[in-house]
Coordinates of C-alpha atoms in Angstrom, one line a residue:
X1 CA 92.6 113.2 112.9
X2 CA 92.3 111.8 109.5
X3 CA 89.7 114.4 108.4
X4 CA 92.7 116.8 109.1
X5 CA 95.4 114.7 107.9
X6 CA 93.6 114.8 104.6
X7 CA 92.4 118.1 103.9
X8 CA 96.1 119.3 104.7
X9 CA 97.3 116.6 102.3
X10 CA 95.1 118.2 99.8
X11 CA 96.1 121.5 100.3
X12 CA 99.8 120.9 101.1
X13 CA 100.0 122.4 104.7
X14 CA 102.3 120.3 105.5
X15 CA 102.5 121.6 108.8
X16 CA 99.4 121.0 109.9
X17 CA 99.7 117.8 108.7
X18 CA 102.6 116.8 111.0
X19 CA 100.9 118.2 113.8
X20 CA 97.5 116.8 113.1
X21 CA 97.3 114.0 116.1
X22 CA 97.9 117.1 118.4
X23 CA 95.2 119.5 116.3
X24 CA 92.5 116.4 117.1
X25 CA 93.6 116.3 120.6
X26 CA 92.9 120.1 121.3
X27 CA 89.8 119.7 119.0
X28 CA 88.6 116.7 121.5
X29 CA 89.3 118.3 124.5
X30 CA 87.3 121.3 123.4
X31 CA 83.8 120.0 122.4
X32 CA 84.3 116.6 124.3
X33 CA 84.9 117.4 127.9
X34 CA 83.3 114.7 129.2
X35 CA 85.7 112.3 127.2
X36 CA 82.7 110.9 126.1
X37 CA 84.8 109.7 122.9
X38 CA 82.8 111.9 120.1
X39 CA 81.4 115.2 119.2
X40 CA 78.5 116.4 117.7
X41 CA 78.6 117.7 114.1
X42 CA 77.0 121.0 114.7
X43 CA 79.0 121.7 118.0
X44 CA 82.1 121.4 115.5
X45 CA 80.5 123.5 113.2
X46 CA 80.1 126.0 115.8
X47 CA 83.7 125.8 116.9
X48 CA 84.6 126.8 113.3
X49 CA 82.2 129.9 113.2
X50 CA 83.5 131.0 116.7
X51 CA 87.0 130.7 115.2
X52 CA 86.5 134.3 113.7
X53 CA 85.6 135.7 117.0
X54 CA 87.6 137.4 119.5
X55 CA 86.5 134.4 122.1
X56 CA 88.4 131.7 120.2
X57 CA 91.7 133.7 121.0
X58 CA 92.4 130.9 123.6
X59 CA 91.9 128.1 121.3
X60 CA 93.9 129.8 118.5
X61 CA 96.7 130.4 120.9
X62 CA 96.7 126.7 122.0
X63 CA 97.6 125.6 118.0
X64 CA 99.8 128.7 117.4
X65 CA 101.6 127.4 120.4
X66 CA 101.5 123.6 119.5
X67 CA 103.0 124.6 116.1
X68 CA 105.8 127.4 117.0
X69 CA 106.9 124.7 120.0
X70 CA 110.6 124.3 119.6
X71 CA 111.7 122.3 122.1
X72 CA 114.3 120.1 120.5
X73 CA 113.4 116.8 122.3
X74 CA 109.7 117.1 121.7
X75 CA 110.2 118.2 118.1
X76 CA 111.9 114.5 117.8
X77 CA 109.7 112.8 119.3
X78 CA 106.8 113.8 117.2
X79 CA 108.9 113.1 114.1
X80 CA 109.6 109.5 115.2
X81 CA 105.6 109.5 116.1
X82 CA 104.7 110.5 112.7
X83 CA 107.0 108.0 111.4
X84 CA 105.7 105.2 112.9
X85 CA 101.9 106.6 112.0
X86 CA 103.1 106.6 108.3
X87 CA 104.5 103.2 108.3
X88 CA 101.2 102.0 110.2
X89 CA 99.7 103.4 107.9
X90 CA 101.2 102.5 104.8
X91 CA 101.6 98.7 106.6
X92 CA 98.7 97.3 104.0
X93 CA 101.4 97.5 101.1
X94 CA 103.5 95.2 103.2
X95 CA 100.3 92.8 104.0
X96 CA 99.2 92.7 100.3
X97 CA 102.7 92.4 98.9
X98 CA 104.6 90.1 100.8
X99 CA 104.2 87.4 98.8
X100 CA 105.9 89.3 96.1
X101 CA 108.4 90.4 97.6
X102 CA 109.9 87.2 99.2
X103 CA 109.7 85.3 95.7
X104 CA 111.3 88.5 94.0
X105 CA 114.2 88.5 96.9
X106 CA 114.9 84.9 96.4
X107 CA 115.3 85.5 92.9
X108 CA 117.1 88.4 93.1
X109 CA 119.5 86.5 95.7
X110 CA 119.6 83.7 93.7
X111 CA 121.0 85.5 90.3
X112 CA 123.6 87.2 92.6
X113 CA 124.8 84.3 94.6
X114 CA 125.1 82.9 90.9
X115 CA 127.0 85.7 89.3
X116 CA 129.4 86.1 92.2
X117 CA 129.7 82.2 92.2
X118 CA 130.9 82.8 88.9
X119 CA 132.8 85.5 89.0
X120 CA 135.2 84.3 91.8
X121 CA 136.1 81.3 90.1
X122 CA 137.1 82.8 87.2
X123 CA 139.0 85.1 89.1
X124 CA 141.4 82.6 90.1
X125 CA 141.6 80.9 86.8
X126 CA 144.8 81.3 84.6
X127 CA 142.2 83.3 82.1
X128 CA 142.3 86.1 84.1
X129 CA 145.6 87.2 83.6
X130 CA 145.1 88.0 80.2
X131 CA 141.3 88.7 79.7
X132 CA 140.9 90.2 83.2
X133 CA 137.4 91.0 84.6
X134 CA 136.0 90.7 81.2
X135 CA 135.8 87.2 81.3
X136 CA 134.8 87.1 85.0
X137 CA 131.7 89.1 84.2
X138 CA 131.0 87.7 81.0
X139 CA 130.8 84.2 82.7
X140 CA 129.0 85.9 85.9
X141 CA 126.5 86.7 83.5
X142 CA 125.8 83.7 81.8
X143 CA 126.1 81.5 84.8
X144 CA 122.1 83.8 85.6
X145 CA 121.3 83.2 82.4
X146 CA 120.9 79.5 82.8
X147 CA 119.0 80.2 85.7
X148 CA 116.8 82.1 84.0
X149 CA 116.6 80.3 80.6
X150 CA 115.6 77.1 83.1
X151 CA 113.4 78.8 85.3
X152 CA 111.0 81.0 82.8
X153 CA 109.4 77.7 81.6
X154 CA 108.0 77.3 84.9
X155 CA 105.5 80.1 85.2
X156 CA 103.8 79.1 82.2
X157 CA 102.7 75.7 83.0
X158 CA 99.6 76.2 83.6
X159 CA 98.4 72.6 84.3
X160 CA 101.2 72.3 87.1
X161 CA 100.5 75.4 88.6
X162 CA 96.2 74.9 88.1
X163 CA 97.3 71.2 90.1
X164 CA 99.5 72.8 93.1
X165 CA 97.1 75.7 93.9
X166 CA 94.2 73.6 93.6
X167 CA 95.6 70.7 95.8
X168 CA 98.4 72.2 98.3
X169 CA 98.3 75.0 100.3
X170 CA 101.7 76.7 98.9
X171 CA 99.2 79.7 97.4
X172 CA 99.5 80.9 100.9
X173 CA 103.2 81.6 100.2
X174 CA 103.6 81.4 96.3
X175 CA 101.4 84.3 94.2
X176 CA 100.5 81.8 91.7
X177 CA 98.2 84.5 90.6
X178 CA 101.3 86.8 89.4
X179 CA 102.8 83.6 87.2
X180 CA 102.5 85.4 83.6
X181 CA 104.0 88.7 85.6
X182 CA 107.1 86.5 86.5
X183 CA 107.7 84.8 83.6
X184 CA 108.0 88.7 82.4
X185 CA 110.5 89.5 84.9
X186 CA 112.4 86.3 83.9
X187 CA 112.4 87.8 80.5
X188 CA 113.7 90.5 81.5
X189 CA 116.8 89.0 83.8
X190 CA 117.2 86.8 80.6
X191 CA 118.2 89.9 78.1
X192 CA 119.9 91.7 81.1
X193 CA 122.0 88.8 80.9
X194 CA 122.6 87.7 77.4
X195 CA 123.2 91.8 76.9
X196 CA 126.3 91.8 79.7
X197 CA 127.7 88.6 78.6
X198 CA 128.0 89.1 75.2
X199 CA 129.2 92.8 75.5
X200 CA 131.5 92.0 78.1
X201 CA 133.0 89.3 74.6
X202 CA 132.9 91.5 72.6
X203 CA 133.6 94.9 73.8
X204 CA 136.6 93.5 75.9
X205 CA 137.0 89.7 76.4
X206 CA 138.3 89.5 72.3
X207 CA 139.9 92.6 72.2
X208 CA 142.2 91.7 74.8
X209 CA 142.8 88.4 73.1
X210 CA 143.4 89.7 70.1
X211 CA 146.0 92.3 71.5
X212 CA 148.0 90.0 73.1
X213 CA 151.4 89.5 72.9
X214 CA 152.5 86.1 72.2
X215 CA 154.3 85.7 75.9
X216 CA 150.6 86.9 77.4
X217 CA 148.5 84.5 74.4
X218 CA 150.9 81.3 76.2
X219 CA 148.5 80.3 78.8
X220 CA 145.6 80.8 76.1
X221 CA 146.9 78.2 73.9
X222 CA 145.6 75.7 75.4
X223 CA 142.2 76.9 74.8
X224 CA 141.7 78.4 71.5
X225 CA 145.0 76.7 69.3
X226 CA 149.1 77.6 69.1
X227 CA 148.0 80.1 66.4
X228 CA 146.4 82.9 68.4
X229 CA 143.8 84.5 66.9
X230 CA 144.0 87.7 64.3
X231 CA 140.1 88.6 64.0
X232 CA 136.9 88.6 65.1
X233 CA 136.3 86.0 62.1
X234 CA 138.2 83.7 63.7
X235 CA 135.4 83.4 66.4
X236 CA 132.4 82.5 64.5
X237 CA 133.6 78.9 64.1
X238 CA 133.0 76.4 67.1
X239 CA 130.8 78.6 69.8
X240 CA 130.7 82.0 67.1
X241 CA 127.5 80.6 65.4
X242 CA 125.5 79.6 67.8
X243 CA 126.3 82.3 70.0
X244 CA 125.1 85.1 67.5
X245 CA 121.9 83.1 66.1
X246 CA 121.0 82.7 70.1
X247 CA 121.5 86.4 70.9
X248 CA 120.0 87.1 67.0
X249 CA 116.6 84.7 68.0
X250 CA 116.1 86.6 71.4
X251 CA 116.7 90.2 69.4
X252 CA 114.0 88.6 66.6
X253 CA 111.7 88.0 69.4
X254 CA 111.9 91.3 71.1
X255 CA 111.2 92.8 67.7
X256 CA 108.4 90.5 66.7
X257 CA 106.7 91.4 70.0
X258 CA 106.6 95.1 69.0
X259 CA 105.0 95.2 65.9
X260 CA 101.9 95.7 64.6
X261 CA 100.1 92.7 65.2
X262 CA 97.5 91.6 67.0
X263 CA 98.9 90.9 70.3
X264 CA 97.9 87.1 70.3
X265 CA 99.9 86.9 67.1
X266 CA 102.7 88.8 68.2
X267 CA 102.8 86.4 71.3
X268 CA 102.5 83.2 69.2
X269 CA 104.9 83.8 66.6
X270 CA 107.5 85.4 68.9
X271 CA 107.1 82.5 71.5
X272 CA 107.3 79.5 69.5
X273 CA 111.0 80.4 68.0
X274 CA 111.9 79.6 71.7
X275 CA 112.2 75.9 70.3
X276 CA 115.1 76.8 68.0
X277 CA 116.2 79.3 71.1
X278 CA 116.9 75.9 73.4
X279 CA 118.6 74.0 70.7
X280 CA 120.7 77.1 70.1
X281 CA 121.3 77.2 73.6
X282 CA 122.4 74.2 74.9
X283 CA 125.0 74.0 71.5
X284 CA 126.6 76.9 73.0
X285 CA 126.5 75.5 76.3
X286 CA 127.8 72.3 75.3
X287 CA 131.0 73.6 73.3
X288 CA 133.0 76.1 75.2
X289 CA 136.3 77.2 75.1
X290 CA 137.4 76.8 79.3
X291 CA 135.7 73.5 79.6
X292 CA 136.5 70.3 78.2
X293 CA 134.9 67.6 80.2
X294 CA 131.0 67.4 79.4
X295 CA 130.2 66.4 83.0
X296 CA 131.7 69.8 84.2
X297 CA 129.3 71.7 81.7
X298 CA 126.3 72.4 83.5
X299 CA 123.7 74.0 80.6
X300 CA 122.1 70.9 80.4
X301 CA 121.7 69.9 83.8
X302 CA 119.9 73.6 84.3
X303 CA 117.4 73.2 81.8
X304 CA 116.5 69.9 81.8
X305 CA 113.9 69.3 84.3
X306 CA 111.9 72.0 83.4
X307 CA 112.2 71.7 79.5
X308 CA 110.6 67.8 80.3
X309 CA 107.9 69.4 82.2
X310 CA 106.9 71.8 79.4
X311 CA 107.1 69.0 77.1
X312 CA 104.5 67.2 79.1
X313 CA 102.5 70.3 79.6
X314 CA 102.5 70.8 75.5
X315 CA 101.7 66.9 75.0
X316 CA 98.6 67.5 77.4
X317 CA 97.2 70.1 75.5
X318 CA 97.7 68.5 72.4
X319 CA 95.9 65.5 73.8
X320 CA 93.0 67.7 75.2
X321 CA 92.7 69.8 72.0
X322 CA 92.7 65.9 69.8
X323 CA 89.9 64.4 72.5
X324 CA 88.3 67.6 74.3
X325 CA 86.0 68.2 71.4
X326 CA 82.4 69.3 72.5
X327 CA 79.2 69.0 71.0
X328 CA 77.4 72.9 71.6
X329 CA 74.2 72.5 72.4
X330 CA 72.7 75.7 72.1
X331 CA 73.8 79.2 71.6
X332 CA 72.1 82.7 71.8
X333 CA 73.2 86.5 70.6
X334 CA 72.4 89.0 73.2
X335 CA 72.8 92.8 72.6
X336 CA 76.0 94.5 73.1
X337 CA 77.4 91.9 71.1
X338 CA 77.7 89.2 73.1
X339 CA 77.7 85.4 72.4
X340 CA 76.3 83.0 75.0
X341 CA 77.5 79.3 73.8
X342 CA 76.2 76.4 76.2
X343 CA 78.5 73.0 75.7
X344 CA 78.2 69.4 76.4
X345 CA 80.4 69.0 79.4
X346 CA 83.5 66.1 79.0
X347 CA 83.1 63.1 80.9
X348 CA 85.5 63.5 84.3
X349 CA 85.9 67.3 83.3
X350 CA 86.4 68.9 87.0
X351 CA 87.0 72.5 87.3
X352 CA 86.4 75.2 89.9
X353 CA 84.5 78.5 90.0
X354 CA 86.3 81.4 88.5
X355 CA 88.6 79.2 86.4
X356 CA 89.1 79.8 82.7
X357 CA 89.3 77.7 79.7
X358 CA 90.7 77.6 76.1
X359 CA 88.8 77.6 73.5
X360 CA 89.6 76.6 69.7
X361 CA 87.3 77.0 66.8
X362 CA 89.1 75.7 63.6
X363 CA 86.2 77.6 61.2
X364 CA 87.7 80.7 63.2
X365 CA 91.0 80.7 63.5
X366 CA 94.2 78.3 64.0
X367 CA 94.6 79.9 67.5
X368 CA 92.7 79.6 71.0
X369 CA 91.1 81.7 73.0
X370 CA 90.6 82.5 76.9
X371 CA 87.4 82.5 77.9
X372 CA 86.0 82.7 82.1
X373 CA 83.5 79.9 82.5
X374 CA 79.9 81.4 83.8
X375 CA 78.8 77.8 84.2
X376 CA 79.1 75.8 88.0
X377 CA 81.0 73.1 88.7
X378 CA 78.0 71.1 89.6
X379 CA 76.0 71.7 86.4
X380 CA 75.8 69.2 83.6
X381 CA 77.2 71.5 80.5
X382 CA 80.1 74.3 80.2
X383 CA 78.7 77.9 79.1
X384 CA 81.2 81.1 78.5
X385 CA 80.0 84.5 77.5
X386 CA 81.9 86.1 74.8
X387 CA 81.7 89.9 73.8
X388 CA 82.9 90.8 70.7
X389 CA 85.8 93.4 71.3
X390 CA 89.0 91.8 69.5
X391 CA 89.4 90.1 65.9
X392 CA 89.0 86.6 67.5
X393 CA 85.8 87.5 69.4
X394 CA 84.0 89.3 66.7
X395 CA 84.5 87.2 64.1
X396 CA 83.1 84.1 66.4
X397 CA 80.1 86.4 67.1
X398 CA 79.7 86.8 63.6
X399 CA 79.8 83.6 62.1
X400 CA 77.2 82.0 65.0
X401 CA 74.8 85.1 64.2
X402 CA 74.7 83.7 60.9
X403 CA 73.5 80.5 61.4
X404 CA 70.9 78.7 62.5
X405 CA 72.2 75.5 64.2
X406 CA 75.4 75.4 66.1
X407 CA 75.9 71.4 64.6
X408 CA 78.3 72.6 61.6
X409 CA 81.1 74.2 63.9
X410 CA 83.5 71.8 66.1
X411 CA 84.8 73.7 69.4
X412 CA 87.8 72.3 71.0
X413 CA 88.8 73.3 74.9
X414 CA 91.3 72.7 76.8
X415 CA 91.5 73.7 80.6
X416 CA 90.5 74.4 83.2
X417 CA 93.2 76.9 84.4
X418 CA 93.2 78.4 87.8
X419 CA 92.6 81.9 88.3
X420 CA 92.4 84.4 91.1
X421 CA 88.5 84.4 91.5
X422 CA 88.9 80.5 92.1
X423 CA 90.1 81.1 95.9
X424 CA 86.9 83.4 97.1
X425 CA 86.2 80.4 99.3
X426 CA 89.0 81.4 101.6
X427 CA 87.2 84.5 102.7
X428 CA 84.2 84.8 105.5
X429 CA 83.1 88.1 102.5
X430 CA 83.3 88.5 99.6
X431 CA 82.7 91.1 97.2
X432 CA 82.3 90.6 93.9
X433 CA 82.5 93.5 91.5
X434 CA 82.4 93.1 87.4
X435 CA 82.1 95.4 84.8
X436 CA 79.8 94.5 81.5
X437 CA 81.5 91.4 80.2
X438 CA 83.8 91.1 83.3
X439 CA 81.2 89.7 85.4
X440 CA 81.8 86.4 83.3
X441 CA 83.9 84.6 86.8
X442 CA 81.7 86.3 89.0
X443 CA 78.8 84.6 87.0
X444 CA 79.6 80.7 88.3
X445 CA 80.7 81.7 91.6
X446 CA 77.3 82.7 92.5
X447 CA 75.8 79.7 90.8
X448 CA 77.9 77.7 92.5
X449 CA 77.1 79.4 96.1
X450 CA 73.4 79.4 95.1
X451 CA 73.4 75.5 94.3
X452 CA 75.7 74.7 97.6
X453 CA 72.8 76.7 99.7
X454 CA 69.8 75.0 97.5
X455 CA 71.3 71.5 98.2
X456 CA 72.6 72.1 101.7
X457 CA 68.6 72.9 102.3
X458 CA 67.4 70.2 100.6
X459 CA 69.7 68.2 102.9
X460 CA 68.3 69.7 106.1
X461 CA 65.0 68.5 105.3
X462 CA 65.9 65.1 104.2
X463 CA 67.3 64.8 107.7
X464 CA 64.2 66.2 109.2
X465 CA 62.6 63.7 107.8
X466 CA 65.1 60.5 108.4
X467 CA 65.7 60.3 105.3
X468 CA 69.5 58.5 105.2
X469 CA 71.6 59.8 101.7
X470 CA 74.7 57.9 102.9
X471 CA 74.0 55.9 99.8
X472 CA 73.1 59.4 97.6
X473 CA 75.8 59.7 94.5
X474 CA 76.1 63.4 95.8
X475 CA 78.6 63.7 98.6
X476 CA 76.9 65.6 101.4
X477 CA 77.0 69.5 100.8
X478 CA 77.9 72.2 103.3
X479 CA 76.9 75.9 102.9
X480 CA 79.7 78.3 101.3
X481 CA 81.9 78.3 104.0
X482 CA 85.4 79.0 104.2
X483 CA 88.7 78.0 106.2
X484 CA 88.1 80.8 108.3
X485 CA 84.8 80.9 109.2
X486 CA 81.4 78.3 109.4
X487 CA 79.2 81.3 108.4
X488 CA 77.6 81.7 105.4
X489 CA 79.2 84.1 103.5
X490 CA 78.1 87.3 102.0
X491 CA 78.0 88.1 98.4
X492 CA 78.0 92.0 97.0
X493 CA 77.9 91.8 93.5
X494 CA 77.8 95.2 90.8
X495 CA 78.0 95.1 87.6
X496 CA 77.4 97.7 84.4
X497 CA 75.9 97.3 81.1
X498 CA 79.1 98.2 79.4
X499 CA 82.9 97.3 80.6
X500 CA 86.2 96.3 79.8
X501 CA 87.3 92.7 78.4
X502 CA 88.5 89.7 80.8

């Protein structure tokens, strides 16, 4: 059936295709009398020849028949069949997206629960009279963008989020692997709403002010003085400046991420203004026109948490990149322009297969580097692969192909940071497939499975023997096995002499 299903999918018979369950059937019943449950390839062949010949009327009547049919009920009840087939079918979008789509629906509910929040209060606020739904979108709007501006600091903590999915189960629920795709989402949401709230000032919410007479301007005395005001001017004291250097900042950003830069540049610069972003931020939030007590203005209680996290998360790489200096102990240049470095491994530095690491070479550059660590958890150094494909890269390939002793350059790392290769221990199989220098993960997930196997052996035989390692400073190995299985697990693993960058 899906031989059928496909060719008429390529060739857009489309109805062939909706009748190609019934096509099988015919087909079956034909060369498979028996109901053995297959058919031979030659006696198919054969049925295809025959097809041309006056003897294959019957059979040719049979489809002509099956696809002329037009009785109404049976017509729907094929269509609600092939329905069902398609959404079988297509069900693995649902099984490998899930996750995605429950965090995205939250969120989604979350900024509209906010916004209508919002938007109803202001509704019933003397403000409304004069500024009308201006004002009740404008504040919709920014009541999301607190949301936002609180929770886009979240995905990028990578030392919380390397802890949770290392130590909890909530990857089963959370993709932790989509982080750096959510934060851009956030981004997103955030210039949705600083566009609507300050349009909805501008366009309308001042214009009405400004317009109004002085019986309409009588409840808005309270707010912005006796003297209403008589420009837009007027409005870039108190709030005004803030309010235009925030929306200016996230416009700067926006523009700095779009020009010819390297893109690690263009990330770096255009990130790190988010410092004067915040303090811009919370000024606006804390002086506003509708709200006098501070307890009732809620920017600051939004933002806080998270802004302490990230300071901690900043104050632990700093720490890292000022203690987490390692000594190289070798290094070697292989063709294609690749750079092997071998490290002196931190004392207490844990990490996992597949995870990553920064790396920071001051004779290079000012700026770190991500970099897949080939080495296993269980060896006694750190070792990353580098091919030279960007600036960064090449000019660290250069500069070690140079020299003759790896004892003048400092390296500085920080990490490790989870990754999606990191959870292949979940799986009873697993395939591992890498292209030229993406085989770099791949590289210390089969040392580690290799080394797991090699001491789970030498383990067996010790017991063999009587030998008790109770008292052995290795704890007790078992082979790769995963939550789902106590088998051994299967490793496939391709790779090319030439591929794309991690």
């Amino acid at each position: 059936m899906y031989i059928i299903e496909f060719s008429a999918s390529e060739n857009k018979l489309l109805n062939i295709y909706e009748h190609a369950e019934e096509y099988a059937t015919l087909i079956m019943e034909e060369l498979d009398p028996n109901k053995i449950g297959k058919i031979e390839l030659k006696k198919l062949e054969d049925l295809f020849h025959r097809s041309m010949a006056p003897s294959s009327r019957k059979v040719k009547e049979k489809l002509v028949e099956t696809t002329v049919e037009s009785n109404t009920i049976n017509r729907y009840h094929k269509r609600v069949k092939h329905l069902v087939n398609n959404i079988r079918r297509h069900n693995w979008i649902l099984e490998e997206n899930w996750r995605r789509i429950w965090v995205m629906g939250l969120w989604l509910a979350i900024c509209a629960c906010l916004f209508t929040w919002k938007f109803i209060q202001y509704r019933n606020r003397a403000v409304f009279e004069v500024m009308g739904y201006c004002v009740t979108t404008a504040k919709g709007a920014a009541e999301t963008l607190k949301f936002n501006m609180a929770l886009i600091l979240l995905p990028v903590c990578r030392n919380t989020i390397t802890l949770i999915r290392t130590e909890t189960k909530l990857g089963a629920l959370i993709p932790f692997n989509d982080n750096i795709e959510f934060h851009t989402v956030i981004a997103g949401g955030i210039a949705i709403g600083v566009g609507v709230h300050a349009l909805a000032h501008l366009t309308c919410d001042f214009p009405r002010l400004l317009h109004a007479t002085d019986e309409e301007y009588q409840p808005m005395a309270q707010f912005f003085g006796k003297e209403r005001p008589n420009n837009y001017w007027w409005f870039l004291k108190g709030t005004g400046v803030d309010r235009f250097g925030y929306g200016g900042l996230n416009g700067y950003n926006f523009h700095l991420s779009t020009i010819l830069l390297p893109k690690a540049l263009r990330l770096w610069y255009s990130h790190h203004l988010f410092v004067i972003v915040y303090v811009l931020f919370l000024v606006h939030g804390y002086y506003l026109y509708f709200i006098d007590k501070w307890y009732k203005k809620t920017t600051w209680m939004y933002v806080l948490v998270p802004i302490l996290l990230y300071v901690c998360e900043r104050s632990i790489r700093a720490f890292r990149y000022g203690f987490q200096a390692v000594k190289i102990l070798k290094f070697k240049v292989y063709p294609e322009n690749v750079l092997a470095l071998q490290m002196l491994k931190p004392r207490g530095f844990e990490y996992s297969s597949g995870q990553y690491i920064y790396l920071n070479c001051s004779a290079i550059s000012p700026f770190e580097h991500a970099f897949s660590l080939t080495s296993a958890p269980d060896d006694d150094y750190l070792s990353v692969h580098i091919r030279g494909l960007g600036d960064w890269t090449k000019e660290l390939n250069s500069t070690f192909s140079k020299v003759s002793t790896s004892f003048f350059y400092m390296l500085l790392i920080d990490g490790a940071y989870g990754a999606p290769a990191q959870d292949y221990k979940q799986y009873k199989v697993i395939l591992l497939i890498g292209g030229g220098i993406g085989v770099t993960p791949l590289m210390s997930i089969v040392k580690d499975v290799l080394n797991n196997r090699k001491q789970y052996k030498e383990d067996e035989k010790d017991l063999e023997k009587g030998i008790n390692n109770c008292n052995n400073k290795k704890k007790k190995r078992k082979p790769f096995a995963t939550n789902k299985s106590t088998s051994t697990g299967a490793l496939v693993m391709k790779g090319r002499s030439s591929g794309s960058r991690r």
